[in-house]
């Protein structure tokens, strides 16, 4: 029979041995050091003032009392160093790293997660909670394929629930995309307080932009005859999306249109005339800049139109400038101005 145990190398008390208590105490000391093993540090030289019972992993190129002991566990007991050679499967808590490691036969490695584990919560460099059960704090995240394609699936329980990606800055949401409260795909944005839908695609594949500015403005009534050199405006919106409003009143009646947001717009001006002795009507930006002109000669009922693409700033105004003499038809579907941001 061997003189020491197979795993922890503890000495046996032999039948003919004197001072058996010494051997017993040596075994107890080894048990005390190696059971629930804690490694204070990995060093190449013995520390100056080790604590009784402290253990160290001897690093490469050791010196002093540790020479030729690389890879072993150095144990300070009774004013001297004892050494233990780790075996495959030994586990130790590394105090300086704050990690539990396992000896593989050649190195101490972090204990791996189970290949088919199930966890209530998981945090990677972060702390999960009851709502955010998977938390990752990292400069980037990579989801790679395993030979073919790759999908990320977000599933919700009911149509009225939400399955989305939320984009935040300093923990305040500013953009969201996904299925938010219904089964249509939407993109929403926020100013930090109020949310607005920028785009929606329904199950038929049809796209809508509920806050993209678009309007058709007209003047109420049947007809009117503006004075040459005057300006007139509008009283009603048959279509109004994206926040169009009416601004200051014009001398010829109605009010100027206020542009709600900066950008490019397609503008179409339709002019219907009951009678005319020669006329022109222009769409004026901010009271003076001519954008579109519709004109006609002397005669009875006639219609003209003009359109173009223009860059507007939020707050620009649009009104109609008149020249000549004409009776203008403002019944539904007649004279009006259509605008759409593109």
XYZ file of C-alpha atoms in Angstrom:
342
model
C 0.000 0.000 0.000
C 1.203 3.545 -0.763
C 2.253 5.882 2.027
C -0.097 8.680 0.898
C -3.640 9.004 -0.393
C -4.224 9.035 -4.144
C -6.006 12.377 -4.524
C -4.843 14.812 -1.833
C -1.482 13.112 -1.127
C -2.204 12.950 2.619
C 0.099 10.678 4.660
C -1.230 7.401 6.036
C -0.625 6.400 9.638
C 1.458 3.225 9.247
C 1.049 0.253 11.640
C 4.614 0.408 13.027
C 4.892 4.197 12.986
C 5.853 6.100 16.114
C 4.446 9.569 16.841
C 1.336 8.837 14.860
C -0.152 12.166 15.911
C 2.401 13.989 13.719
C 1.223 12.183 10.618
C -2.382 12.770 11.580
C -1.781 16.485 12.023
C 0.001 16.709 8.642
C -3.043 15.166 7.000
C -5.352 17.607 8.766
C -3.235 20.552 7.612
C -3.395 19.349 4.024
C -7.150 18.910 4.267
C -7.456 22.390 5.745
C -5.551 23.877 2.801
C -6.956 21.942 -0.140
C -10.616 21.432 0.767
C -12.486 24.591 -0.321
C -9.207 25.701 -1.906
C -8.673 29.463 -2.089
C -5.769 30.902 -4.106
C -4.685 34.267 -2.720
C -2.639 35.147 -5.829
C -0.487 33.757 -8.634
C 3.121 34.729 -7.897
C 6.616 33.805 -9.065
C 8.232 34.513 -5.692
C 7.038 33.924 -2.134
C 5.284 36.881 -0.504
C 7.174 38.685 2.235
C 4.613 38.122 4.992
C 2.254 35.247 4.164
C -0.730 34.525 6.387
C -0.874 31.145 8.094
C -2.731 28.675 5.888
C -2.694 30.919 2.803
C -2.284 29.299 -0.613
C -0.616 30.628 -3.756
C -0.324 29.382 -7.325
C 3.348 29.283 -8.293
C 3.792 31.159 -11.570
C 6.360 30.615 -14.340
C 10.068 31.057 -13.554
C 9.711 30.832 -9.772
C 12.467 31.902 -7.433
C 13.527 31.603 -3.815
C 11.814 28.881 -1.812
C 9.542 28.216 -4.767
C 12.224 27.389 -7.330
C 11.310 24.425 -9.569
C 7.759 24.467 -8.167
C 5.998 26.060 -11.164
C 2.291 25.220 -11.383
C 2.038 23.872 -7.844
C 0.011 25.153 -4.925
C 2.280 26.726 -2.304
C 0.833 26.447 1.231
C 2.243 28.449 4.153
C 1.988 26.308 7.294
C 3.901 26.432 10.582
C 6.449 28.912 9.228
C 7.358 26.859 6.145
C 6.170 26.228 2.610
C 4.457 23.003 1.671
C 3.480 22.228 -1.919
C 0.610 20.364 -3.545
C 0.426 19.373 -7.177
C -3.109 19.961 -8.511
C -4.943 17.174 -10.290
C -7.462 17.401 -13.128
C -10.819 18.571 -11.810
C -9.576 20.476 -8.769
C -11.516 23.671 -8.197
C -10.264 26.817 -6.514
C -11.488 30.307 -5.794
C -8.997 32.872 -7.134
C -9.351 35.826 -4.799
C -7.551 38.425 -6.922
C -9.635 37.603 -10.023
C -12.873 36.964 -8.144
C -13.429 33.753 -10.121
C -13.989 30.068 -9.494
C -11.664 28.045 -11.732
C -11.036 24.385 -12.526
C -7.696 22.717 -13.272
C -7.675 21.112 -16.724
C -4.350 19.311 -16.355
C -2.370 22.147 -17.912
C -3.995 25.366 -16.681
C -6.633 26.860 -14.416
C -9.675 27.810 -16.511
C -12.995 29.480 -15.769
C -15.675 26.888 -15.115
C -17.726 26.650 -18.330
C -21.478 26.983 -18.468
C -23.395 23.777 -19.154
C -23.884 23.046 -22.849
C -27.651 22.776 -22.373
C -28.252 25.109 -19.464
C -31.494 26.812 -18.514
C -31.249 30.007 -16.471
C -33.849 32.245 -14.894
C -31.601 35.267 -15.520
C -28.312 35.911 -17.297
C -26.128 39.004 -17.252
C -23.011 39.557 -19.357
C -20.971 42.312 -17.687
C -24.295 43.574 -16.320
C -26.961 42.724 -13.745
C -30.292 41.264 -14.961
C -33.593 41.937 -13.237
C -37.139 40.557 -13.289
C -38.022 42.435 -16.498
C -34.653 42.403 -18.280
C -33.745 38.779 -17.643
C -31.003 38.789 -20.293
C -28.681 41.801 -20.025
C -25.545 42.465 -22.085
C -23.160 45.366 -21.514
C -20.738 45.402 -24.432
C -19.351 47.632 -27.206
C -21.063 45.369 -29.755
C -23.047 42.150 -30.120
C -22.560 39.619 -32.922
C -25.165 37.089 -34.030
C -23.437 34.937 -36.645
C -24.781 32.201 -38.897
C -24.062 28.520 -38.340
C -23.595 27.730 -42.016
C -26.649 29.253 -43.678
C -28.911 32.166 -42.748
C -29.685 33.697 -39.371
C -32.910 35.019 -37.831
C -33.695 36.930 -34.657
C -37.235 36.183 -33.469
C -39.316 38.420 -31.193
C -42.659 36.833 -30.319
C -45.582 38.426 -28.475
C -48.515 36.679 -26.821
C -51.420 38.645 -28.329
C -52.022 41.118 -31.143
C -52.476 43.979 -28.686
C -49.097 43.315 -27.046
C -45.783 44.705 -28.281
C -42.881 42.981 -30.046
C -40.376 45.653 -30.950
C -36.862 47.049 -30.849
C -36.552 50.170 -28.700
C -33.668 52.593 -29.235
C -32.699 54.760 -26.264
C -30.291 57.550 -25.375
C -29.431 57.815 -21.673
C -32.347 55.434 -20.970
C -34.928 57.618 -22.747
C -36.626 56.087 -25.788
C -36.369 57.991 -29.076
C -37.172 55.354 -31.715
C -39.061 52.064 -31.854
C -39.699 49.587 -34.645
C -41.789 46.434 -34.697
C -45.314 45.312 -33.859
C -46.475 47.933 -31.373
C -49.973 47.137 -30.132
C -51.200 45.557 -33.375
C -49.970 43.320 -36.207
C -48.800 46.084 -38.560
C -45.102 46.869 -38.744
C -44.413 50.418 -37.622
C -41.564 52.808 -36.994
C -42.147 55.359 -34.259
C -40.056 58.276 -33.028
C -40.163 60.439 -29.925
C -38.920 63.799 -28.716
C -38.343 62.180 -25.337
C -41.945 62.645 -24.210
C -44.402 62.257 -27.097
C -44.378 59.371 -29.571
C -45.375 59.703 -33.233
C -45.669 57.063 -35.946
C -43.476 57.777 -38.938
C -44.294 54.704 -41.040
C -46.730 51.786 -40.963
C -46.891 48.729 -43.238
C -50.052 46.624 -42.896
C -50.584 42.941 -43.630
C -51.488 43.750 -47.245
C -48.087 45.361 -47.754
C -49.507 48.865 -47.983
C -47.407 51.660 -46.565
C -48.658 54.771 -44.815
C -46.912 57.734 -43.218
C -49.538 59.202 -40.873
C -47.412 62.212 -39.932
C -45.964 62.970 -43.385
C -47.336 66.446 -44.267
C -50.030 66.418 -46.974
C -52.973 68.760 -47.485
C -55.564 70.139 -49.882
C -56.746 73.643 -49.014
C -59.629 75.627 -50.471
C -61.785 78.667 -49.814
C -65.375 78.222 -48.687
C -68.275 79.603 -50.687
C -69.238 79.437 -54.373
C -67.181 82.152 -56.102
C -65.500 85.496 -55.538
C -63.899 88.257 -57.626
C -60.610 89.438 -56.105
C -59.265 92.903 -56.814
C -56.228 93.081 -59.079
C -53.079 93.347 -56.968
C -54.683 91.783 -53.908
C -53.868 88.543 -52.121
C -56.318 85.918 -50.940
C -56.036 82.812 -48.849
C -57.872 79.711 -47.727
C -60.487 78.839 -45.135
C -60.704 75.043 -45.068
C -58.647 71.881 -45.439
C -60.338 69.013 -47.268
C -57.230 66.950 -46.428
C -54.888 67.788 -43.583
C -52.161 65.459 -42.391
C -48.953 66.369 -40.630
C -49.985 69.555 -38.861
C -50.958 72.162 -41.478
C -52.597 75.268 -40.010
C -53.826 78.628 -41.283
C -51.838 81.749 -40.527
C -52.521 85.453 -40.846
C -55.633 86.655 -42.669
C -55.193 88.104 -46.167
C -56.758 91.302 -47.505
C -58.724 89.372 -50.123
C -60.261 86.978 -47.613
C -59.125 83.706 -46.122
C -55.751 83.049 -44.519
C -52.311 81.992 -45.650
C -51.242 78.353 -45.336
C -48.517 77.640 -42.764
C -45.931 74.987 -43.713
C -45.588 72.580 -40.726
C -42.147 71.057 -41.389
C -39.037 71.763 -43.421
C -38.419 69.663 -46.530
C -39.261 69.125 -50.185
C -42.918 69.405 -51.215
C -44.863 68.674 -54.379
C -47.254 71.612 -54.855
C -50.209 71.672 -57.277
C -52.354 74.764 -57.822
C -55.750 74.333 -59.505
C -57.603 77.469 -60.636
C -61.213 77.409 -61.867
C -62.638 80.603 -63.435
C -66.302 81.391 -64.126
C -65.590 84.408 -66.352
C -62.464 86.435 -67.072
C -61.312 89.562 -68.853
C -57.727 88.338 -68.642
C -56.245 87.138 -65.395
C -53.353 85.469 -63.619
C -53.113 83.939 -60.169
C -49.809 83.154 -58.472
C -48.849 81.140 -55.415
C -46.696 83.411 -53.265
C -44.254 82.285 -50.620
C -44.083 84.587 -47.601
C -46.132 87.236 -49.399
C -43.753 87.991 -52.268
C -41.855 85.092 -53.867
C -43.681 83.701 -56.909
C -43.711 79.901 -56.994
C -46.493 78.933 -59.435
C -48.633 80.880 -61.919
C -51.957 80.011 -63.556
C -53.218 82.503 -66.191
C -56.013 82.796 -68.756
C -57.401 85.090 -71.445
C -60.748 86.808 -71.720
C -63.538 84.279 -71.871
C -66.026 82.143 -70.022
C -65.482 79.149 -67.789
C -61.936 77.855 -67.886
C -59.464 75.976 -65.706
C -55.719 76.183 -65.312
C -53.218 74.345 -63.152
C -49.544 74.511 -62.305
C -47.308 72.299 -60.205
C -43.719 72.032 -59.035
C -41.382 70.772 -56.337
C -40.153 73.276 -53.774
C -38.042 73.335 -50.644
C -39.858 74.898 -47.704
C -38.902 75.837 -44.190
C -41.261 75.261 -41.297
C -43.307 78.436 -40.853
C -43.267 79.526 -44.511
C -46.618 80.924 -45.702
C -48.469 80.394 -48.984
C -51.160 82.698 -50.376
C -52.636 83.558 -53.807
C -51.679 86.784 -55.583
C -54.177 88.116 -58.163
C -53.779 90.167 -61.333
C -56.455 91.173 -63.842
C -60.171 90.605 -63.424
C -61.864 87.234 -62.998
C -64.637 85.527 -61.128
C -63.022 82.541 -59.399
C -64.982 79.361 -58.722
C -64.251 78.049 -55.211
C -66.876 75.309 -55.053
C -65.739 71.872 -53.895
C -63.238 70.321 -56.299
C -62.563 73.612 -58.095
C -59.914 76.153 -57.018
C -57.502 74.789 -54.420
C -53.905 74.119 -53.448
C -52.525 70.619 -52.845
C -49.243 69.977 -51.023
C -47.376 66.790 -50.123
C -43.946 66.377 -48.563
C -41.824 64.002 -50.630
